[in-house]
Short mmCIF file of C-alpha atoms in Angstrom, two decimals:
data_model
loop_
_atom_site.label_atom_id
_atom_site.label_comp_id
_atom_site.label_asym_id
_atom_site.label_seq_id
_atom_site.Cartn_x
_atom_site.Cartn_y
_atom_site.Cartn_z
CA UNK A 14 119.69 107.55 39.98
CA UNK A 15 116.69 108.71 42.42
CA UNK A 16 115.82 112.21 42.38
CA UNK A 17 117.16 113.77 45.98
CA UNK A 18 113.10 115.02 46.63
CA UNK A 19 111.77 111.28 45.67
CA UNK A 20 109.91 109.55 48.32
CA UNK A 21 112.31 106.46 47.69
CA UNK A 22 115.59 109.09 48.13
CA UNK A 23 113.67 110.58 51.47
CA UNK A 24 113.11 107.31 52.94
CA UNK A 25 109.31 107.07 52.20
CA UNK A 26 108.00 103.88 50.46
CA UNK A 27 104.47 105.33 50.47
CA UNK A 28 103.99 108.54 50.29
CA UNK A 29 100.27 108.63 48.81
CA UNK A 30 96.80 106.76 50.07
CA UNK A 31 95.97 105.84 53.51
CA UNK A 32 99.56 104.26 54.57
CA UNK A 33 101.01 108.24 53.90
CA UNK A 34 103.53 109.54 56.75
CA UNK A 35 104.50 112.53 58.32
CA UNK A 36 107.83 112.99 58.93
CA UNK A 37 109.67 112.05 61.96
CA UNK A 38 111.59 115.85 61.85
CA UNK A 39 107.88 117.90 61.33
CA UNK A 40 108.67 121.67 61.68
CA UNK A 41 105.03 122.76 61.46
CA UNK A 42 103.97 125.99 64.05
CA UNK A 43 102.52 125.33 67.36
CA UNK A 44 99.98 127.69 69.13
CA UNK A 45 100.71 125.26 72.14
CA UNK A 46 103.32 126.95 74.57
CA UNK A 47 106.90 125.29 76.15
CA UNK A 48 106.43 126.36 79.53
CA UNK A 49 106.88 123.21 81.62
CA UNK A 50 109.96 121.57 82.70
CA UNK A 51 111.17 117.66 83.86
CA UNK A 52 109.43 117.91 87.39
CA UNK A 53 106.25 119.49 86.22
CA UNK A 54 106.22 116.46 83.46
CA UNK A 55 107.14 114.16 86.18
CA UNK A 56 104.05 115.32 88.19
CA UNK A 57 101.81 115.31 84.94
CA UNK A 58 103.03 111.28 84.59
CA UNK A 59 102.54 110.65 88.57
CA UNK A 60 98.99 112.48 88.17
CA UNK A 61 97.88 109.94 86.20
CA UNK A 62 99.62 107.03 87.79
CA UNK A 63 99.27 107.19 91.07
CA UNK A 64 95.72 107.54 91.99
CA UNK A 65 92.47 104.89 91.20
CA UNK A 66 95.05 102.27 91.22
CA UNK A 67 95.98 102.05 94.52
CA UNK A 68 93.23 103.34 96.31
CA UNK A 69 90.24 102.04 94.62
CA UNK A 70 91.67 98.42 92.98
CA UNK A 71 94.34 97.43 95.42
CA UNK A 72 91.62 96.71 97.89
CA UNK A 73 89.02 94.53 95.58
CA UNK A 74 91.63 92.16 93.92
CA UNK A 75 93.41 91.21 97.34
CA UNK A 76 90.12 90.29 98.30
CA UNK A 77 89.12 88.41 95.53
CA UNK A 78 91.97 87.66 93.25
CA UNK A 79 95.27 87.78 95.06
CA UNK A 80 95.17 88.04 98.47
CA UNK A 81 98.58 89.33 99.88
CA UNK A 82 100.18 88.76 96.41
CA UNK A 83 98.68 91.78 95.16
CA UNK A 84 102.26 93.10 96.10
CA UNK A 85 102.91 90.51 93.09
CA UNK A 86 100.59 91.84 90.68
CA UNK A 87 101.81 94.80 90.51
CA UNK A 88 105.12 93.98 90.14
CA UNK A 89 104.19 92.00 87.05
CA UNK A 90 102.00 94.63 85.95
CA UNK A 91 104.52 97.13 86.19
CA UNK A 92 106.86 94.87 84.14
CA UNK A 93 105.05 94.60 81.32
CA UNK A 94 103.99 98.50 81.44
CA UNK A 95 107.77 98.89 81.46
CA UNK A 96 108.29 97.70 78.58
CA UNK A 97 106.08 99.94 76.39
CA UNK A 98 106.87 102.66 78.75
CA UNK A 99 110.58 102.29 77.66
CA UNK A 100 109.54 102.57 73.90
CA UNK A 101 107.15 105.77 74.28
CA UNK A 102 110.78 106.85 76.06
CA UNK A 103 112.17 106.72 72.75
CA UNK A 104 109.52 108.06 70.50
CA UNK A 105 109.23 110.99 73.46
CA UNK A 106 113.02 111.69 72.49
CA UNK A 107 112.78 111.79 68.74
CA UNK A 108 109.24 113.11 68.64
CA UNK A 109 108.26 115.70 70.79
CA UNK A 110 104.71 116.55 69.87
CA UNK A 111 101.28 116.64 70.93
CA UNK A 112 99.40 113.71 70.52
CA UNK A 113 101.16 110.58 72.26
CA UNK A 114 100.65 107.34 70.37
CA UNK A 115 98.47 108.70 67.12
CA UNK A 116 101.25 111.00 66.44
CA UNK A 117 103.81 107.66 66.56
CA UNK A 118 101.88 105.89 64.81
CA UNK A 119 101.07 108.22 62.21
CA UNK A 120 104.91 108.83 61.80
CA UNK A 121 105.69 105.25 61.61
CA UNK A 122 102.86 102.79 60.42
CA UNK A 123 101.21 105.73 58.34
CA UNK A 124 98.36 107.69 58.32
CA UNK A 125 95.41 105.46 58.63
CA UNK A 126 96.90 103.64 61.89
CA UNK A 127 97.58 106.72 62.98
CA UNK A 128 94.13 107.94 62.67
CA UNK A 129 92.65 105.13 64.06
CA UNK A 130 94.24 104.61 67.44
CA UNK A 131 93.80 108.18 67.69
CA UNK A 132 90.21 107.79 67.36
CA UNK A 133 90.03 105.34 69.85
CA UNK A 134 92.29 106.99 72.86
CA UNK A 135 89.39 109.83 72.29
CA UNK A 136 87.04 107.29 73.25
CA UNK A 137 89.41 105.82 75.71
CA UNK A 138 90.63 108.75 77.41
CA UNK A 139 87.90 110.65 78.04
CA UNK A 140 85.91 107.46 79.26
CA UNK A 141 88.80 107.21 81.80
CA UNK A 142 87.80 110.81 83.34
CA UNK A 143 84.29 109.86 83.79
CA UNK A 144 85.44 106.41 85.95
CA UNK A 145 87.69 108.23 87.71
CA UNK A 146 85.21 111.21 88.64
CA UNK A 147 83.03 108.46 89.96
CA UNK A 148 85.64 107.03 91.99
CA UNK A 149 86.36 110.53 93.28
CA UNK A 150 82.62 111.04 94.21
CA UNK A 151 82.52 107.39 96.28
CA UNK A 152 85.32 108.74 98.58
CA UNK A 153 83.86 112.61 98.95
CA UNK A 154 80.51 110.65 99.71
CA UNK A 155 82.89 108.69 102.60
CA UNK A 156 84.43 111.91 103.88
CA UNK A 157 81.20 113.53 104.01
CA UNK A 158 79.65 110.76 105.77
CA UNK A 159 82.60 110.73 107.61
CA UNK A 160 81.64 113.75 109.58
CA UNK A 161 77.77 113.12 110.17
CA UNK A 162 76.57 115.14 107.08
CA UNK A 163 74.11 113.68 105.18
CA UNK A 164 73.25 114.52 101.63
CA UNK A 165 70.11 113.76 99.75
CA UNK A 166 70.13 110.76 97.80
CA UNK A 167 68.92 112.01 94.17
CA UNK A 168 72.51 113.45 93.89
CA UNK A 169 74.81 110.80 94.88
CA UNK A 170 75.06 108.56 91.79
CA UNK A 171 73.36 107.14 88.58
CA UNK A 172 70.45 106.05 88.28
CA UNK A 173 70.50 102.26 89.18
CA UNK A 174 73.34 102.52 91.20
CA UNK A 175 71.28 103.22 94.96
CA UNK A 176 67.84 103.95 96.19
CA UNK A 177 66.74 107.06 94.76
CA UNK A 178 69.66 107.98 92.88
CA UNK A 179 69.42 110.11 89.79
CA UNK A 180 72.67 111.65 89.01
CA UNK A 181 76.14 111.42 90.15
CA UNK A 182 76.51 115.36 90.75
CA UNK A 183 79.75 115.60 92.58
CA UNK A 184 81.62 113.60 89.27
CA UNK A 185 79.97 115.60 87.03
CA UNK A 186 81.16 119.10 88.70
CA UNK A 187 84.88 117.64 89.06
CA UNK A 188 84.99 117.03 85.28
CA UNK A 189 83.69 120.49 84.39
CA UNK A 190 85.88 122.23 86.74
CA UNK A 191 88.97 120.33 85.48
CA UNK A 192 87.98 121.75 82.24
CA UNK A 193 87.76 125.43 83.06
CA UNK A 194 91.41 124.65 84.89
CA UNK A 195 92.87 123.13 81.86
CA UNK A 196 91.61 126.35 80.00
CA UNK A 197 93.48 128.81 82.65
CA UNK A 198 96.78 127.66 79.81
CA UNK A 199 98.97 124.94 80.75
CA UNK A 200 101.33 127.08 83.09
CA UNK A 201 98.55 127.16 85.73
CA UNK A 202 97.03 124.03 85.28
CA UNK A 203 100.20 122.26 85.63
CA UNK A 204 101.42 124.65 88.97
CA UNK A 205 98.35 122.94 90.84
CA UNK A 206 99.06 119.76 89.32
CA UNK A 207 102.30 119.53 90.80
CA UNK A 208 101.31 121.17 94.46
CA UNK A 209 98.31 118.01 94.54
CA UNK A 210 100.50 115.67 93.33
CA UNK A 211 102.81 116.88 96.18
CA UNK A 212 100.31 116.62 98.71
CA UNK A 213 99.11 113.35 96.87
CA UNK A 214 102.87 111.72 97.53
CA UNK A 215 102.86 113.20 101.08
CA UNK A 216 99.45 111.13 102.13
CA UNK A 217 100.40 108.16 100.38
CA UNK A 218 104.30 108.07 102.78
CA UNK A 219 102.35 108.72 105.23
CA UNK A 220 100.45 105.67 105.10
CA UNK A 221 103.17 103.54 104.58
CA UNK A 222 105.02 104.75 107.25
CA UNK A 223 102.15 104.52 109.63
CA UNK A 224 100.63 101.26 108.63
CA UNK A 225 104.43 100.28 109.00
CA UNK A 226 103.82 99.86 112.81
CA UNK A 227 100.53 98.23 112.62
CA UNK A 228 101.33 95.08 109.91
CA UNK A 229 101.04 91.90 111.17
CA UNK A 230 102.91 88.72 109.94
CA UNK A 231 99.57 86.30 110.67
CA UNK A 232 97.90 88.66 107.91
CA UNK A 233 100.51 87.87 105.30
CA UNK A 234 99.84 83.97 105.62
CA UNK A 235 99.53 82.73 103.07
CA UNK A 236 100.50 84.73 100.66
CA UNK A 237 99.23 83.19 97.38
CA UNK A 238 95.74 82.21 98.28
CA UNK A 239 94.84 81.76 95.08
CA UNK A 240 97.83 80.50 94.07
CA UNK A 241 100.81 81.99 91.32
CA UNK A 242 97.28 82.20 88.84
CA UNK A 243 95.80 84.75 90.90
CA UNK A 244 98.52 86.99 91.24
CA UNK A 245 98.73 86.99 87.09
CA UNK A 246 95.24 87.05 87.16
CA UNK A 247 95.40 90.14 89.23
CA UNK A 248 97.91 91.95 87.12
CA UNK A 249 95.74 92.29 84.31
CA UNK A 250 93.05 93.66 86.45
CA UNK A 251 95.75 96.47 88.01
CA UNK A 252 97.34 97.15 84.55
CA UNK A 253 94.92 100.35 84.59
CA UNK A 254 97.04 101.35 87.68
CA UNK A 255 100.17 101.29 86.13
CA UNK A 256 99.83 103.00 82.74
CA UNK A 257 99.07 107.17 82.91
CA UNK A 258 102.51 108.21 81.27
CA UNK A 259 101.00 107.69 77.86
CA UNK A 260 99.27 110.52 78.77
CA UNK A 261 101.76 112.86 80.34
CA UNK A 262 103.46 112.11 76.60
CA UNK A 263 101.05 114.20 74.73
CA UNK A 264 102.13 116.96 76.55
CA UNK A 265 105.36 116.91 75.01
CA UNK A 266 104.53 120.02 72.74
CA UNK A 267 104.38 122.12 75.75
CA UNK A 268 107.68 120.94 77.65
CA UNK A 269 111.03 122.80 77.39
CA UNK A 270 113.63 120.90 76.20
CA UNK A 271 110.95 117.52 75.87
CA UNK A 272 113.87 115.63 73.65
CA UNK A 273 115.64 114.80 77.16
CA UNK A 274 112.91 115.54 79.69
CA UNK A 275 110.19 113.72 78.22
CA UNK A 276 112.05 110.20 77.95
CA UNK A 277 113.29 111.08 81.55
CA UNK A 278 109.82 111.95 83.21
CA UNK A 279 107.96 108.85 81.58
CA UNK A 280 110.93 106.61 83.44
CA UNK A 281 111.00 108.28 86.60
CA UNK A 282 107.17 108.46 87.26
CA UNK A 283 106.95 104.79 86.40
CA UNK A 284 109.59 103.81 88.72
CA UNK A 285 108.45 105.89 91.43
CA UNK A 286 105.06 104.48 90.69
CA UNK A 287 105.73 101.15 91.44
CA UNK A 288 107.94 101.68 94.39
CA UNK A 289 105.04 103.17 96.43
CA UNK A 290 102.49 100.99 94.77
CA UNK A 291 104.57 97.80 96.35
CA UNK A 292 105.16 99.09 99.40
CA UNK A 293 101.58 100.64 100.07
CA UNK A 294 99.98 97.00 98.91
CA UNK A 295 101.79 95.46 101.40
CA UNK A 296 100.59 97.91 104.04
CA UNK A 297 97.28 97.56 103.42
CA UNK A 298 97.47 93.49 103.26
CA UNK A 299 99.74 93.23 106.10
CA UNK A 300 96.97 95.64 108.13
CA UNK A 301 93.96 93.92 107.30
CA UNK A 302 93.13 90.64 106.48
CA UNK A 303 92.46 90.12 102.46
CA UNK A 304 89.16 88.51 103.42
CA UNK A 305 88.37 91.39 105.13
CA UNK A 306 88.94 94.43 103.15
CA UNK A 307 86.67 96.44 101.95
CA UNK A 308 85.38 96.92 98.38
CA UNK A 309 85.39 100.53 98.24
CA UNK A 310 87.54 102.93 100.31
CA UNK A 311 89.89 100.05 101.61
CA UNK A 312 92.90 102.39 102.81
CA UNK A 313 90.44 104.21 104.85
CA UNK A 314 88.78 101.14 106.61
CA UNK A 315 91.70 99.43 106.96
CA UNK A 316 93.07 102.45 109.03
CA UNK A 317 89.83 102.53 110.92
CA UNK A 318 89.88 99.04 111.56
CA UNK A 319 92.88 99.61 114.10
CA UNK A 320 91.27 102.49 115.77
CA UNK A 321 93.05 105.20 113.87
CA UNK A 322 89.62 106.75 112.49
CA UNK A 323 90.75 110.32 112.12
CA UNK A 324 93.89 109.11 110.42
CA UNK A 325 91.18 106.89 107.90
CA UNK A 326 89.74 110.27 107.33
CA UNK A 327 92.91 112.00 106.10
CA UNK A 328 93.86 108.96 103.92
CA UNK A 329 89.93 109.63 102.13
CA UNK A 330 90.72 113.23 101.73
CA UNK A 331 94.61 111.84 100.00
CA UNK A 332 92.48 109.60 97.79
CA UNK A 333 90.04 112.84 96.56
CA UNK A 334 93.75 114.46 96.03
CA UNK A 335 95.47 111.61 94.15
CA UNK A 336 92.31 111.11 92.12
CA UNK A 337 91.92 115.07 90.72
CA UNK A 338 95.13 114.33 89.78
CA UNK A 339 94.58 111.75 87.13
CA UNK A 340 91.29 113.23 85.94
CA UNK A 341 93.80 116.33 85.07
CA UNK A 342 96.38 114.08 83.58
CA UNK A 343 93.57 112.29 81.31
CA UNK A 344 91.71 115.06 80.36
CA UNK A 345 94.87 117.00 79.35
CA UNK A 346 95.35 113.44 76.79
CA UNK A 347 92.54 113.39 75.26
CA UNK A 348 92.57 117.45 74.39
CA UNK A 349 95.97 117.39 73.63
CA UNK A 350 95.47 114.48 71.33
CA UNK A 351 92.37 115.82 69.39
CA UNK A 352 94.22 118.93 69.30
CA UNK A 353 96.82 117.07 66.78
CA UNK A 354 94.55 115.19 64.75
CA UNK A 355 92.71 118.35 64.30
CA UNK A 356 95.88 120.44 63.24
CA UNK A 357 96.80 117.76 61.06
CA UNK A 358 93.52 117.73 59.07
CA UNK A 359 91.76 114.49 59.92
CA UNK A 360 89.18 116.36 61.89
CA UNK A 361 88.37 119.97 61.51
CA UNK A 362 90.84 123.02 62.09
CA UNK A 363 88.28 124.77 63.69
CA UNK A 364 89.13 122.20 66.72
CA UNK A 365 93.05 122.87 66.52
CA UNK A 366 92.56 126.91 67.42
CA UNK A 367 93.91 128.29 70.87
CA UNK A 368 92.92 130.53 73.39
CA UNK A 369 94.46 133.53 74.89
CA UNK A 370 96.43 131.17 77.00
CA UNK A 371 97.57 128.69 74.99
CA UNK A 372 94.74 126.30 75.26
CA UNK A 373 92.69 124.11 72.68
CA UNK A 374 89.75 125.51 74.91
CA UNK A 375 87.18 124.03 72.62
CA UNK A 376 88.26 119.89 72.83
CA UNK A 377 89.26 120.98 76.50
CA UNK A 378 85.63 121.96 77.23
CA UNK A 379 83.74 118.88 74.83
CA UNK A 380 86.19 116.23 76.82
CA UNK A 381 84.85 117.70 79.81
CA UNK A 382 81.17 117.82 78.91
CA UNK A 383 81.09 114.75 77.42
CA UNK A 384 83.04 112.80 80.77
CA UNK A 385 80.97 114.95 82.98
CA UNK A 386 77.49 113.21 81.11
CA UNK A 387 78.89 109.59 81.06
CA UNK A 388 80.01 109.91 84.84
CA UNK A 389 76.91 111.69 86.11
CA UNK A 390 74.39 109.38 84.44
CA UNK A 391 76.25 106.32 83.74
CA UNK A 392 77.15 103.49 86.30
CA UNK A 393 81.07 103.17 86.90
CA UNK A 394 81.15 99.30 85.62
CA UNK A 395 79.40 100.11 82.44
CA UNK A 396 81.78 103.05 82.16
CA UNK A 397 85.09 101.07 83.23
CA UNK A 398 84.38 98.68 80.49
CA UNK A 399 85.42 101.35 77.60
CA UNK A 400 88.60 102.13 79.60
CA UNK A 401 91.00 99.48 78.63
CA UNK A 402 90.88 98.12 74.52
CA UNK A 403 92.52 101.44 73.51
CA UNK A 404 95.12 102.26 75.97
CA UNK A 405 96.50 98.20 74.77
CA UNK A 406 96.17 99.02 71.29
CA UNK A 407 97.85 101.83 71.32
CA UNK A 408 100.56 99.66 73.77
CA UNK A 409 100.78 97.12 70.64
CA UNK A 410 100.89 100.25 67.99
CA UNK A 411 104.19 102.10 69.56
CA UNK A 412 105.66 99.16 70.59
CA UNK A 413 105.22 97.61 67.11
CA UNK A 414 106.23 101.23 65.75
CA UNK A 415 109.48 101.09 67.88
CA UNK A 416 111.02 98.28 66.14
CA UNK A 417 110.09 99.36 62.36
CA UNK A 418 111.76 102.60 63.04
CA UNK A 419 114.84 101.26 65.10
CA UNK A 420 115.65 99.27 62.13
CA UNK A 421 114.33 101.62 59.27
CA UNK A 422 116.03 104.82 60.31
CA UNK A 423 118.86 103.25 62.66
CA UNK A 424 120.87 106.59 62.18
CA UNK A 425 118.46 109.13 63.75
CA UNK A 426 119.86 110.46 66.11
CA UNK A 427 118.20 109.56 70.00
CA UNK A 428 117.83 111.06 73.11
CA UNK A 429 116.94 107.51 74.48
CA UNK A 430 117.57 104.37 73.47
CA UNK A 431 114.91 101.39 74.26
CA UNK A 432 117.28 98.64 76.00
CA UNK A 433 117.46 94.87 74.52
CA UNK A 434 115.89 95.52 71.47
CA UNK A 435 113.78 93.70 69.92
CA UNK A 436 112.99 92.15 73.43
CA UNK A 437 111.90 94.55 75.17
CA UNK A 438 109.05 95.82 72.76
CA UNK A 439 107.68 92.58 72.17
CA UNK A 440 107.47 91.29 76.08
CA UNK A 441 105.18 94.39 75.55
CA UNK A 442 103.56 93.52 72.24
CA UNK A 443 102.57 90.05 73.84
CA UNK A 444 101.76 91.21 77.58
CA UNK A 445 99.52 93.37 75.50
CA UNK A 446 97.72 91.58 73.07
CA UNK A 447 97.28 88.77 76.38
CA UNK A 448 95.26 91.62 78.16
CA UNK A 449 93.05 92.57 75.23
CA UNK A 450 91.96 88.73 74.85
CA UNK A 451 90.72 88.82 78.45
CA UNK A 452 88.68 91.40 78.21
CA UNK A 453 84.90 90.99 77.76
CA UNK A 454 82.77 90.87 74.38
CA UNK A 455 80.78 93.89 75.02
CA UNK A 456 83.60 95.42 75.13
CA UNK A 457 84.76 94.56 71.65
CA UNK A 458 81.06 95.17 70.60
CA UNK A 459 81.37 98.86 71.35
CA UNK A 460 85.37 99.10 70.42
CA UNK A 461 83.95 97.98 66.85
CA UNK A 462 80.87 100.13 67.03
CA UNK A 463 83.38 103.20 67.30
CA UNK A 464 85.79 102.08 65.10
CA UNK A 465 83.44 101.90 62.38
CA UNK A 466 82.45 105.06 63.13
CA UNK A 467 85.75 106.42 62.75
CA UNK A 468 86.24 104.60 59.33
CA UNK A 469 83.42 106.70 58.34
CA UNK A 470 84.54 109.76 59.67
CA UNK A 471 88.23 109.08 58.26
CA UNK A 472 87.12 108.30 54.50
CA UNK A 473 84.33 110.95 54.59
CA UNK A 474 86.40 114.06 55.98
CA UNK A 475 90.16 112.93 57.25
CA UNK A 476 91.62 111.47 54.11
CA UNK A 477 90.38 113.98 51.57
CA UNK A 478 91.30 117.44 54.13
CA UNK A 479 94.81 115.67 55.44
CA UNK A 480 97.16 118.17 55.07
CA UNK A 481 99.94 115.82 54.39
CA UNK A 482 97.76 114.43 51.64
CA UNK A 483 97.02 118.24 49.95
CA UNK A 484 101.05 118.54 50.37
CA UNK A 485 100.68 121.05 53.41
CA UNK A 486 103.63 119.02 55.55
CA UNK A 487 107.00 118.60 53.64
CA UNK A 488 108.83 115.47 53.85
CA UNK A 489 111.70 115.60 55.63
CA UNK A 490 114.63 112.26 56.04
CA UNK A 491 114.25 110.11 58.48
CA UNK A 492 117.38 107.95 58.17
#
């Protein structure tokens, strides 16, 4: 007869060496602080949705992937995002702490995996501030321009991205600031997150209900251009619009009552998502001609195109809005995820300690130092290309994840329940692993570059100071 404290009698096959779990149930103190309820979650999710997506990549692949179906592509793109979506609804539920997908993984597939795609949404995350702050600076560059102010060149991006260019200034000073907000303690930060997202919604209705009048039929025909290929092929390129909630997950540590709101936030920001994101696609196609929209900005010109210029104006200043919105989102990820790794042992403690107000102030301010260097000095395609490998994995990880622990611990008890399973995890297990083989070999070049990098970290420093490994954490039942 098992000992009740066994691993075996606890539910833990491995208990020792890199495969070691925490427990789902982990009881361990939090200097983070439950202040924020469903709506302010909700906003966090729709922060980081809503934002580059639609105004900076709905215009390009019309143009040159999908033409009108770009309506399409996001549909499909917002399947498959569904479908992992649904199973971080679950873990949200039965695990609400910091860290998102690392502190799944960790609980599911073990320490080491856990570590790993940890390691990488670092990477991932905070390379997804500095793209965005670019794309921020582009329209603030329109606006500006906008109203017959010009600004000297040296400033206005990196160096090889325009004539006399030398630093992107305006993306560097939105990544720092978004620090110093995220260190006023979550309360505040997430009070202004909510009141942009707000205005963020307001702009985008707005152009959908304007461009409503101004759509013409002729600029719908035909729809598939580039045939049913294109409008797949244009899914995986707006797949970065449609994920974001992964984010507003690792947040869970600071949300009241996150066993019900969290599961409910990540399925109402999605849906509400891709409700605008169809209808606002369609505006903009059904405005302008695909072969006629513009690269950068295309909301704007579109608007201008039809002689409402002022109106182009206030859609530039909803795109600077909707944009903050996400760097906020992201940067609160990649803190918030460092934050656990760091509490758990795998990188120094010294990283894990709060402020005054509740804030990891010290990942807070190196996330925003580090984005504010790669977007001031680094062009946005080089810096786009580090975006994507991690967010997938981690898709693959908790999807994966979902479907040990549904049919490991069957009995725990849930908040949310993933529908159709297994289906529904592996539509995004496949959808997933489909994206990651498109994606180009520099990109695996670096992905491997940093991963080896964390091996080294993880067997030099992580595995030997893990506090479940020195027996800090006690195992708790999971079935």
């Amino acid at each position: 007869m098992e000992h009740p404290d066994s691993p075996q009698a606890n539910g833990y096959l491995e208990t020792r060496g890199i495969f070691r779990r925490k427990p789902i149930e982990d009881d361990s103190e939090s200097g983070l602080e439950r202040s924020i309820g469903l709506w302010q979650l909700t906003a966090i999710g729709l922060g980081a949705i809503i934002g580059a997506g639609i105004f900076a990549l709905a215009g390009p692949v019309a143009k040159t992937i999908a033409g009108p179906a770009v309506s399409v592509s996001f549909i499909i793109a917002g399947v498959a995002s569904a479908c992992a979506a649904l199973s971080y609804a679950e873990f949200g539920g039965l695990i609400p702490k910091a860290g998102s997908a690392y502190t799944y993984g960790y609980a599911v597939l073990g320490e080491s995996v856990g570590w790993f795609i940890g390691w990488d949404l670092l990477l991932e995350y905070t390379a997804i501030v500095a793209v965005v702050a670019i794309g921020v600076s582009q329209y603030i560059t329109f606006l500006v321009n906008g109203f017959g102010l010009g600004l000297p060149a040296w400033m206005l991006g990196a160096p090889g991205t325009g004539g006399g260019h030398r630093v992107d200034l305006f993306a560097m000073l939105l990544c720092l600031a978004v620090a110093w907000l995220l260190n006023r303690g979550i309360k505040t930060s997430a009070k202004v997150e909510t009141y942009l997202v707000f205005v963020k919604l307001a702009i985008v209705l707005a152009v959908i209900a304007v461009g409503a009048f101004y759509i013409k039929s002729d600029n719908l025909t035909p729809y598939f251009p580039f045939g049913l290929s294109g409008a797949a092929t244009g899914a995986a390129t707006v797949f970065f619009a449609v994920f974001g909630y992964d984010a507003m997950s690792t947040a869970a540590e600071e949300s009241k009552d996150a066993e019900r709101n969290l599961p409910k936030a990540i399925v109402l920001s999605l849906a509400i998502a891709m409700v605008l994101y169809l209808l606002a696609a369609t505006v903009l196609t059904g405005i302008q001609n695909y072969t006629k929209l513009s690269d950068t900005a295309a909301f704007a010109v579109a608007f201008d195109s039809v002689g409402l210029s002022s109106f182009a104006k206030l859609v530039a200043f909803g795109a600077i809005v909707g944009i903050i919105t996400v760097l906020f989102s992201f940067s609160l990820g990649a803190s918030r995820i460092w934050y656990a790794i760091s509490r758990d042992g795998l990188l120094p403690g010294w990283f894990a300690e709060t402020n005054a107000r509740h804030s990891p102030h010290r990942p807070v301010w190196i996330v925003g130092i580090i984005s504010a260097g790669i977007s001031g000095l680094v062009p946005i395609g080089q810096a786009a290309e580090l975006t994507n490998i991690g967010i997938l994995l981690a898709f693959v990880v908790v999807s994966a994840a979902i479907i040990v622990l549904r049919y490991r611990s069957p009995n725990l008890a849930r908040t949310f329940r993933t529908p159709l399973m297994p289906v529904t995890p592996l539509v995004g297990i496949v959808f997933s692993l489909w994206l990651v083989s498109k994606l180009q070999p520099v990109t695996w070049v670096r992905f491997f570059v940093w991963f080896i990098l964390g091996i080294v970290i993880y067997a030099s420093y992580g595995y030997r100071h893990s506090k479940l490994g020195q027996g800090e954490v006690v195992h708790t039942d999971d079935t």
